[in-house]
XYZ file of C-alpha atoms in Angstrom:
592
model
C 56.055 11.778 22.639
C 57.807 13.291 19.643
C 56.181 13.205 16.147
C 57.252 10.783 13.486
C 59.754 11.997 10.745
C 60.103 9.932 7.502
C 63.475 8.765 6.262
C 63.775 9.226 2.493
C 63.258 6.073 0.385
C 66.133 4.615 -1.539
C 64.749 5.021 -4.995
C 67.819 3.392 -6.643
C 66.834 0.051 -4.898
C 63.045 0.593 -5.615
C 62.333 0.400 -1.899
C 58.999 0.442 -0.151
C 58.283 0.931 3.488
C 56.496 -1.942 5.320
C 54.658 -1.575 8.573
C 55.341 -4.168 11.328
C 52.306 -4.307 13.636
C 53.510 -5.516 17.023
C 51.314 -8.085 18.819
C 48.996 -7.167 21.703
C 45.518 -7.526 23.204
C 42.606 -5.209 22.308
C 43.280 -3.169 25.442
C 46.873 -2.331 24.576
C 47.705 0.734 22.448
C 48.754 0.087 18.843
C 52.598 -0.149 18.425
C 54.198 -0.263 14.971
C 57.524 -0.086 13.322
C 58.367 1.084 9.755
C 61.122 -0.683 7.881
C 62.437 0.012 4.496
C 62.870 -3.011 2.091
C 63.626 -3.277 -1.716
C 60.586 -4.678 -3.471
C 62.844 -6.842 -5.539
C 63.900 -8.813 -2.518
C 60.438 -10.261 -2.432
C 59.501 -9.513 1.217
C 56.584 -11.387 2.635
C 53.804 -8.951 3.608
C 50.123 -8.249 3.247
C 48.597 -5.173 1.672
C 45.561 -3.386 3.068
C 42.620 -2.208 0.943
C 40.460 0.217 2.916
C 39.022 3.715 2.817
C 40.396 6.519 4.824
C 36.900 7.495 5.828
C 36.944 10.766 7.831
C 39.608 13.260 6.912
C 40.281 13.826 10.576
C 43.324 12.222 11.844
C 42.257 11.678 15.367
C 43.468 8.102 16.233
C 46.936 7.967 17.770
C 49.384 5.049 17.327
C 52.984 4.650 18.233
C 55.256 4.524 15.136
C 59.037 3.780 15.750
C 58.600 5.059 19.239
C 56.959 8.373 18.164
C 53.433 9.605 17.956
C 51.571 9.091 14.583
C 48.009 10.117 13.828
C 45.667 8.093 11.558
C 42.015 8.220 10.643
C 39.506 6.424 12.956
C 38.767 3.747 10.257
C 42.489 2.920 9.882
C 42.787 2.879 13.649
C 40.001 0.366 13.979
C 41.549 -1.744 11.199
C 44.899 -1.812 12.945
C 43.199 -2.982 16.172
C 41.213 -5.735 14.317
C 44.127 -7.017 12.262
C 46.809 -7.013 15.100
C 47.750 -10.501 16.125
C 47.830 -11.725 19.664
C 51.320 -13.324 19.748
C 53.293 -12.408 16.614
C 54.149 -9.553 14.424
C 52.106 -8.816 11.307
C 53.942 -7.072 8.385
C 51.645 -5.006 6.087
C 51.743 -2.247 3.478
C 49.286 0.564 4.245
C 49.339 3.676 2.038
C 48.576 6.246 4.679
C 51.538 5.213 6.765
C 54.014 3.579 4.252
C 53.926 6.645 1.950
C 55.025 10.060 3.077
C 51.901 11.818 1.986
C 53.408 15.290 2.266
C 56.246 14.365 -0.149
C 54.958 14.874 -3.637
C 58.045 13.324 -5.406
C 57.809 10.243 -3.239
C 54.007 9.915 -3.692
C 54.534 10.124 -7.512
C 57.054 7.337 -7.440
C 55.154 5.145 -5.044
C 51.812 5.474 -6.910
C 53.631 4.289 -10.108
C 54.563 1.135 -8.075
C 51.066 0.620 -6.539
C 49.997 -2.199 -8.842
C 53.212 -4.099 -8.257
C 53.062 -3.477 -4.463
C 49.496 -5.213 -4.272
C 50.540 -7.831 -6.888
C 53.633 -8.738 -4.854
C 51.731 -9.030 -1.606
C 51.215 -12.600 -0.195
C 47.622 -11.470 0.514
C 45.403 -8.394 0.117
C 43.245 -7.770 3.158
C 39.956 -5.809 2.439
C 38.813 -3.870 5.472
C 35.107 -2.967 5.181
C 35.014 -1.454 8.611
C 33.947 -2.304 12.154
C 30.853 -4.311 12.941
C 27.702 -2.143 12.473
C 24.190 -2.234 10.962
C 23.877 -6.004 11.257
C 27.118 -6.523 9.332
C 27.635 -9.957 10.932
C 24.323 -11.043 9.429
C 25.190 -9.672 6.076
C 28.671 -11.508 6.099
C 27.069 -14.687 7.118
C 24.622 -14.422 4.240
C 27.533 -13.769 1.799
C 29.348 -16.905 3.160
C 26.113 -18.904 2.717
C 25.497 -17.843 -0.867
C 29.133 -17.834 -1.968
C 29.780 -21.277 -0.554
C 27.157 -22.722 -2.917
C 29.770 -22.542 -5.738
C 32.672 -24.759 -6.659
C 35.559 -22.353 -6.194
C 37.814 -24.462 -8.413
C 35.739 -23.886 -11.525
C 35.044 -20.124 -11.153
C 32.393 -20.331 -13.890
C 29.957 -17.369 -14.017
C 27.208 -19.630 -15.434
C 27.150 -21.521 -12.177
C 25.254 -18.733 -10.768
C 22.288 -19.685 -12.856
C 22.325 -23.251 -11.685
C 22.613 -22.733 -7.867
C 19.256 -23.503 -6.079
C 17.805 -20.594 -4.249
C 19.573 -19.996 -0.957
C 17.230 -19.165 1.862
C 18.076 -15.573 2.990
C 15.801 -13.599 5.158
C 14.424 -10.191 4.303
C 16.373 -8.897 7.402
C 19.579 -10.276 5.911
C 18.829 -8.717 2.506
C 18.484 -5.315 4.222
C 21.668 -5.884 6.118
C 23.442 -6.697 2.787
C 22.033 -3.516 1.389
C 23.710 -1.522 4.245
C 26.985 -3.448 3.780
C 26.927 -2.752 -0.043
C 26.534 0.919 0.662
C 29.704 1.276 2.787
C 32.185 3.834 1.477
C 34.782 1.177 0.516
C 32.730 0.251 -2.539
C 32.734 3.841 -3.732
C 36.520 4.286 -3.596
C 38.378 4.194 -7.002
C 41.677 2.741 -5.635
C 39.963 -0.522 -4.515
C 39.661 -1.648 -8.247
C 43.413 -1.924 -8.666
C 43.939 -3.246 -5.182
C 41.663 -6.229 -5.448
C 42.435 -7.009 -9.193
C 46.209 -7.161 -8.663
C 46.071 -10.115 -6.295
C 44.835 -13.683 -6.618
C 44.764 -14.042 -2.779
C 42.241 -11.540 -1.226
C 40.191 -11.873 2.031
C 37.419 -9.518 3.086
C 37.100 -8.562 6.670
C 34.259 -6.755 8.401
C 34.332 -6.422 12.097
C 35.035 -9.948 13.492
C 33.911 -11.713 10.316
C 35.912 -12.606 7.266
C 35.301 -14.431 3.902
C 37.576 -15.307 0.996
C 37.321 -13.117 -2.004
C 36.181 -15.827 -4.222
C 33.256 -16.530 -1.835
C 32.506 -12.804 -1.743
C 32.433 -12.704 -5.582
C 30.430 -15.845 -6.181
C 27.836 -14.382 -3.667
C 27.733 -11.313 -5.955
C 27.197 -13.395 -9.086
C 24.421 -15.336 -7.310
C 22.612 -12.216 -6.203
C 22.871 -10.704 -9.696
C 21.119 -13.673 -11.263
C 18.702 -14.219 -8.396
C 17.607 -10.540 -8.793
C 17.136 -11.070 -12.526
C 14.640 -13.878 -11.749
C 12.646 -11.819 -9.247
C 9.336 -10.409 -10.699
C 8.844 -6.837 -9.754
C 10.251 -5.065 -6.671
C 11.873 -7.233 -4.010
C 14.309 -7.094 -1.031
C 16.974 -8.526 -3.310
C 16.606 -5.751 -5.906
C 16.486 -3.098 -3.125
C 19.806 -4.356 -1.598
C 21.880 -2.204 -3.830
C 23.853 -5.188 -5.116
C 24.882 -3.540 -8.357
C 27.969 -1.986 -6.947
C 28.973 -5.206 -5.319
C 28.408 -7.173 -8.533
C 30.326 -4.599 -10.696
C 33.270 -4.929 -8.395
C 33.167 -8.743 -8.215
C 33.115 -8.913 -12.034
C 36.702 -7.739 -12.061
C 37.657 -11.200 -10.840
C 36.255 -12.622 -13.993
C 38.607 -10.610 -16.247
C 41.287 -13.254 -15.514
C 39.070 -15.951 -17.253
C 38.466 -13.982 -20.423
C 40.312 -14.438 -23.666
C 43.244 -12.153 -24.351
C 41.235 -10.092 -26.783
C 38.307 -9.689 -24.461
C 40.505 -8.743 -21.619
C 42.280 -6.108 -23.592
C 38.857 -4.692 -24.712
C 37.386 -4.686 -21.210
C 40.416 -3.343 -19.320
C 41.804 -0.704 -21.729
C 42.343 2.623 -20.056
C 39.485 4.562 -21.802
C 37.100 1.666 -21.032
C 38.143 1.682 -17.361
C 37.803 5.451 -17.101
C 34.187 5.397 -18.370
C 33.138 2.346 -16.653
C 34.233 3.478 -13.192
C 33.666 7.245 -13.630
C 31.105 7.005 -10.742
C 33.731 5.968 -8.138
C 34.997 8.488 -5.748
C 38.478 9.809 -4.821
C 39.572 12.511 -2.417
C 42.038 13.748 -4.912
C 40.354 14.245 -8.397
C 43.692 13.240 -10.007
C 43.338 9.881 -8.549
C 40.215 9.242 -10.758
C 42.856 8.668 -13.472
C 45.904 7.533 -11.552
C 44.162 4.714 -9.709
C 43.429 2.983 -13.017
C 46.791 3.264 -14.720
C 48.185 0.068 -13.115
C 45.300 -2.129 -14.103
C 44.858 -0.830 -17.613
C 45.959 -3.522 -20.202
C 47.058 -0.910 -22.751
C 49.509 0.952 -20.467
C 53.079 -0.086 -20.883
C 55.507 0.475 -17.997
C 57.392 3.099 -19.948
C 54.318 5.122 -20.939
C 54.845 8.898 -21.065
C 51.769 9.415 -18.901
C 52.710 9.036 -15.292
C 51.382 10.206 -11.851
C 52.350 13.760 -11.072
C 50.574 15.172 -8.082
C 52.291 18.568 -8.534
C 50.302 19.364 -11.679
C 46.841 20.981 -11.531
C 43.808 18.749 -12.159
C 43.125 20.493 -15.515
C 46.648 19.838 -16.769
C 46.440 16.214 -15.725
C 43.146 15.709 -17.578
C 44.344 17.476 -20.642
C 47.652 15.589 -20.723
C 45.622 12.408 -20.430
C 43.643 13.284 -23.665
C 46.693 14.089 -25.586
C 48.372 10.788 -24.385
C 45.388 8.592 -25.357
C 44.870 10.298 -28.769
C 48.574 9.760 -29.586
C 48.593 6.174 -28.298
C 45.335 4.986 -29.857
C 45.238 7.318 -32.890
C 41.595 7.871 -32.396
C 39.393 10.463 -30.832
C 36.824 8.336 -29.018
C 37.812 9.834 -25.685
C 35.895 12.946 -26.836
C 32.733 10.935 -26.492
C 33.241 11.151 -22.681
C 32.914 14.980 -22.861
C 29.867 16.924 -21.811
C 29.494 20.631 -21.321
C 30.111 21.106 -17.648
C 30.664 23.696 -14.906
C 33.881 25.717 -14.453
C 35.143 23.709 -11.424
C 38.459 22.714 -13.142
C 38.374 25.281 -16.041
C 38.661 22.537 -18.632
C 38.382 22.910 -22.411
C 35.238 21.379 -23.827
C 37.262 18.594 -25.430
C 38.687 17.411 -22.056
C 36.368 15.104 -20.045
C 35.999 16.029 -16.311
C 36.725 12.675 -14.812
C 36.091 14.129 -11.307
C 32.369 14.084 -12.097
C 30.196 11.143 -12.614
C 28.798 11.400 -16.134
C 25.119 12.364 -16.438
C 24.855 10.147 -19.496
C 26.527 7.086 -20.954
C 28.072 6.818 -24.446
C 25.511 6.204 -27.054
C 27.833 3.602 -28.525
C 29.656 1.320 -26.143
C 33.426 2.167 -25.699
C 34.054 -1.608 -25.558
C 31.629 -2.351 -28.269
C 32.350 -5.471 -30.395
C 30.030 -4.167 -33.100
C 31.625 -2.742 -36.326
C 30.133 0.754 -36.305
C 32.566 3.602 -37.229
C 31.383 6.919 -38.503
C 34.968 7.702 -39.608
C 35.678 4.418 -41.266
C 39.205 3.257 -40.876
C 40.684 6.681 -40.585
C 43.002 7.768 -37.810
C 43.038 10.976 -35.703
C 44.864 13.946 -37.175
C 45.275 16.500 -34.435
C 47.565 19.017 -32.849
C 47.546 21.470 -30.056
C 49.262 24.761 -30.755
C 52.061 25.523 -28.217
C 50.842 27.341 -25.242
C 47.171 26.774 -26.264
C 44.284 24.778 -24.999
C 42.669 24.495 -28.346
C 42.411 21.155 -30.094
C 42.884 21.260 -33.796
C 41.298 18.182 -35.352
C 40.688 17.217 -39.014
C 37.219 16.054 -39.857
C 34.276 16.434 -42.147
C 31.426 18.901 -41.838
C 28.121 17.084 -42.233
C 25.199 19.529 -41.542
C 23.660 22.072 -39.307
C 20.971 21.436 -36.597
C 17.695 23.124 -37.386
C 15.033 21.336 -35.219
C 15.095 19.718 -31.749
C 12.695 17.711 -29.881
C 12.695 16.405 -26.299
C 11.143 13.193 -27.314
C 12.928 10.742 -29.741
C 9.612 9.358 -30.716
C 7.985 12.633 -31.820
C 8.639 12.622 -35.496
C 5.850 12.175 -38.066
C 8.184 11.020 -40.770
C 8.695 7.568 -39.311
C 8.940 4.441 -41.433
C 5.969 2.084 -41.661
C 5.851 -0.173 -38.663
C 5.071 -3.336 -40.420
C 8.212 -3.586 -42.555
C 10.504 -2.955 -39.662
C 8.761 -5.401 -37.334
C 8.868 -8.048 -40.187
C 12.706 -7.580 -40.475
C 13.187 -7.918 -36.785
C 10.905 -10.866 -36.533
C 12.791 -12.690 -39.317
C 16.045 -12.018 -37.525
C 14.706 -13.308 -34.241
C 13.467 -16.573 -35.873
C 16.859 -17.084 -37.439
C 18.619 -16.668 -34.077
C 16.115 -19.092 -32.447
C 16.834 -21.713 -35.105
C 20.621 -21.375 -34.362
C 20.078 -21.726 -30.663
C 17.778 -24.783 -30.769
C 20.388 -27.460 -31.220
C 22.815 -26.139 -28.616
C 23.986 -28.538 -25.908
C 22.907 -28.509 -22.306
C 26.158 -27.025 -20.960
C 25.308 -23.713 -22.448
C 21.524 -23.884 -21.856
C 21.468 -21.060 -19.142
C 22.800 -18.574 -21.614
C 20.549 -19.810 -24.496
C 17.565 -19.370 -22.182
C 18.722 -15.781 -21.578
C 18.904 -15.161 -25.372
C 15.466 -16.680 -25.881
C 14.003 -14.380 -23.211
C 15.838 -11.478 -24.798
C 14.514 -12.175 -28.244
C 11.006 -12.633 -26.954
C 11.267 -9.249 -25.201
C 12.508 -7.650 -28.409
C 9.667 -9.134 -30.402
C 7.015 -7.816 -27.988
C 8.729 -4.426 -27.881
C 8.673 -4.204 -31.689
C 4.985 -5.094 -31.959
C 4.104 -2.568 -29.390
C 6.091 0.435 -30.468
C 3.985 1.457 -33.444
C 5.628 3.651 -36.089
C 9.448 3.678 -35.952
C 12.458 4.425 -38.077
C 15.745 2.530 -38.049
C 17.191 5.577 -36.325
C 14.656 5.497 -33.433
C 14.656 1.777 -32.741
C 18.262 2.027 -31.589
C 17.141 4.469 -28.868
C 14.962 1.935 -27.155
C 17.036 -1.336 -27.423
C 19.629 -1.491 -24.855
C 23.342 -1.947 -25.394
C 23.870 -3.266 -21.900
C 21.934 -6.462 -22.489
C 23.709 -7.541 -25.631
C 27.093 -6.602 -24.193
C 26.506 -8.873 -21.226
C 25.706 -11.697 -23.652
C 28.830 -10.867 -25.781
C 31.105 -10.671 -22.739
C 29.802 -14.020 -21.496
C 30.690 -15.773 -24.656
C 34.192 -16.634 -23.662
C 32.917 -18.874 -20.905
C 30.306 -20.664 -23.019
C 32.185 -22.321 -25.787
C 32.018 -22.337 -29.551
C 28.296 -23.212 -29.692
C 27.379 -19.805 -28.419
C 29.867 -18.156 -30.690
C 28.111 -19.812 -33.629
C 24.630 -18.887 -32.397
C 25.606 -15.165 -31.938
C 27.682 -14.937 -35.022
C 30.832 -14.160 -33.032
C 34.206 -15.355 -34.368
C 36.745 -17.000 -32.123
C 39.707 -15.254 -33.655
C 39.336 -11.844 -35.337
C 36.494 -9.369 -35.334
C 32.956 -10.603 -34.637
C 30.443 -10.897 -37.348
C 27.151 -10.319 -35.490
C 23.950 -11.775 -36.929
C 21.604 -9.098 -38.175
C 19.295 -9.192 -35.042
C 22.357 -8.154 -32.898
C 22.624 -5.023 -35.105
C 19.417 -3.504 -33.720
C 20.815 -3.659 -30.220
C 24.171 -2.052 -30.958
C 24.150 1.444 -29.579
C 22.146 2.771 -26.710
C 22.226 2.149 -23.005
C 19.442 3.085 -20.609
C 20.289 6.122 -18.520
C 18.471 8.749 -16.369
C 19.335 11.529 -18.823
C 16.711 11.612 -21.548
C 17.529 11.129 -25.176
C 16.401 13.879 -27.414
C 16.145 13.871 -31.229
C 17.072 16.477 -33.760
C 16.795 17.149 -37.459
C 19.535 18.585 -39.527
C 19.070 20.826 -42.639
C 19.273 17.891 -45.027
C 16.630 15.994 -42.948
C 19.077 13.735 -41.249
C 17.549 12.429 -38.060
C 19.825 12.135 -35.016
C 19.639 11.387 -31.300
C 21.754 12.511 -28.427
C 21.959 12.707 -24.618
C 23.666 16.025 -24.910
C 21.836 19.353 -25.141
C 21.887 20.471 -28.733
C 20.752 23.983 -29.931
C 19.585 25.423 -33.092
C 22.678 26.274 -35.218
C 24.894 23.617 -33.819
C 26.767 21.558 -36.407
C 27.300 17.865 -36.830
C 30.739 16.720 -37.919
C 32.714 13.416 -38.283
C 36.261 13.801 -36.892
C 38.841 11.494 -38.290
C 39.449 8.644 -35.886
C 36.210 9.065 -34.011
C 33.637 6.266 -34.225
C 30.584 8.490 -33.777
C 29.372 11.912 -35.090
C 29.962 14.880 -32.807
C 27.871 17.943 -32.151
C 29.868 21.247 -32.128
C 28.676 24.659 -31.088
C 30.028 27.593 -33.245
C 31.689 30.371 -31.182
C 33.320 33.628 -32.310
C 36.621 33.506 -34.281
C 35.661 30.326 -36.115
C 36.148 28.082 -33.062
C 33.708 25.496 -31.599
C 32.681 24.017 -28.226
C 32.157 20.262 -28.067
C 28.594 19.694 -27.034
C 28.577 15.821 -27.182
C 28.187 12.776 -29.359
C 25.245 11.909 -31.538
C 23.783 8.865 -33.240
C 22.778 9.290 -36.857
C 22.118 5.963 -38.469
C 23.063 7.222 -41.982
C 26.512 8.148 -40.787
C 27.410 5.204 -38.601
C 29.104 3.029 -41.189
C 31.687 5.203 -42.803
C 29.486 6.811 -45.510
C 31.007 10.295 -44.852
C 34.471 8.929 -45.569
C 33.187 7.344 -48.830
C 31.710 10.827 -49.757
C 35.320 12.175 -49.207
C 36.930 9.552 -51.353
C 34.474 10.279 -54.164
C 34.895 14.008 -53.873
C 31.371 14.926 -52.546
C 32.825 16.130 -49.250
C 36.216 17.438 -48.072
C 38.283 17.188 -44.907
C 38.901 20.470 -42.910
C 40.250 21.575 -39.629
C 38.091 22.214 -36.594
C 39.348 24.364 -33.746
C 37.750 23.134 -30.524
C 38.172 25.215 -27.373
């Protein structure tokens, strides 16, 4: 049988190829036909979300009467999804895109979001039946069906009575949640683009809403489990993170923009995997709320990885007029030969930002300034304006190892006063928001116990041990809980939030395996960082960057970017006030 040869797409008509899977029994070889259709004609088709799996193309199908090789996982998907008595029309990237044609791939990837959005349904293929997957899918159906799918309220997860799931089923769920589909970066766009999604694993299938509600239920059930448990060992976090994408549709416009901006998505899903490292960026463009259709940054698979990543920094800095993307940088290996100011998105970060990229809290070391940068032609040097702050003279592996800490009692007294004020605000709230108020009460109780057990602390150090993740979860849930919670947490419905003072202490740090180290500067500023500072590094505040940065001097008056830092005295624009009053000056930093 001859091999298949692609016919070029008609770009003028914005055509896509659709795969017609011919009917047949399980014992009959797969027979398919490709047709070319303008997407504007609104053809009826389903789109497949799956993982290629093995890079070996060892499964053979018939395509337009010729031989065509696919991966084993796609081969099993085609066998499972083929109907007995009628054609099934689908869009499947590995077949519908000529993967060897770079120009076509660039053009089709730009349309990917529209392709999935236009599909009558997105079919998620988790893979064949294995490792008790039928038991796991039945458990998902059981948990997810406990919700009213018409309301789609996240807080319903708090109210559902415990569903009886055996330890064996929890273990099966753990194996399901660790399947490779969960790790793939492209699935984010594929499932978020469509409102009609079904999840298929072996012979079983469940609607996406059921799948997600089960994730919400597991998340809250795990939070109620004291100590280790089969639920916590199930690896549900990846499942819950993915399912939370569904909830973006129910957020307010401001919250959605904040949660689905390109930089936020890049950092939130940096752990996801892609065969091609360029896809760590390209896969998120279609779902980013701040990416217009005519954006200058578009997929280009002909460019080297380093050029794509550098172009991305230039694009975001120009678009947003700030330098917060530099906070995603860390000194890394030479795999892609990147400048220190270009994040290596191909690698999962070894630490999280010290100050949330999506933070609703009004910290900004550079005040209201905007980035002033340029890159000399033919150079990989970022020239950025900013303010020199100080030089690092002392480093400690432990943020708690300073003897110059403030008295414990005054700090604990301030925190306790704030907690009591928050409790008073929560008390009169109505029953419909009680689940969240209970969460806030538990949170404040935990903070009070923590403050009383810590001992001697400074304002700088307390931010190291209070987690940003907890408060951000509360803030993100506000949209679903009405004005009462907005009042209690000090969050305005329209315009920037005005957090109560107790929220301030929770503003800037997230727990992470990489340890936080503290350092002192020459003028006795105390800072913390998850980077690796050295004696002689400098601290600066670049215009348009919300946090201080640590730079490492090199020869010829250039610097390496080491990472971001937290210095409480610099977090609210004090440096820019010094500039306005003539105590400091703005200068250029050449970062390589």
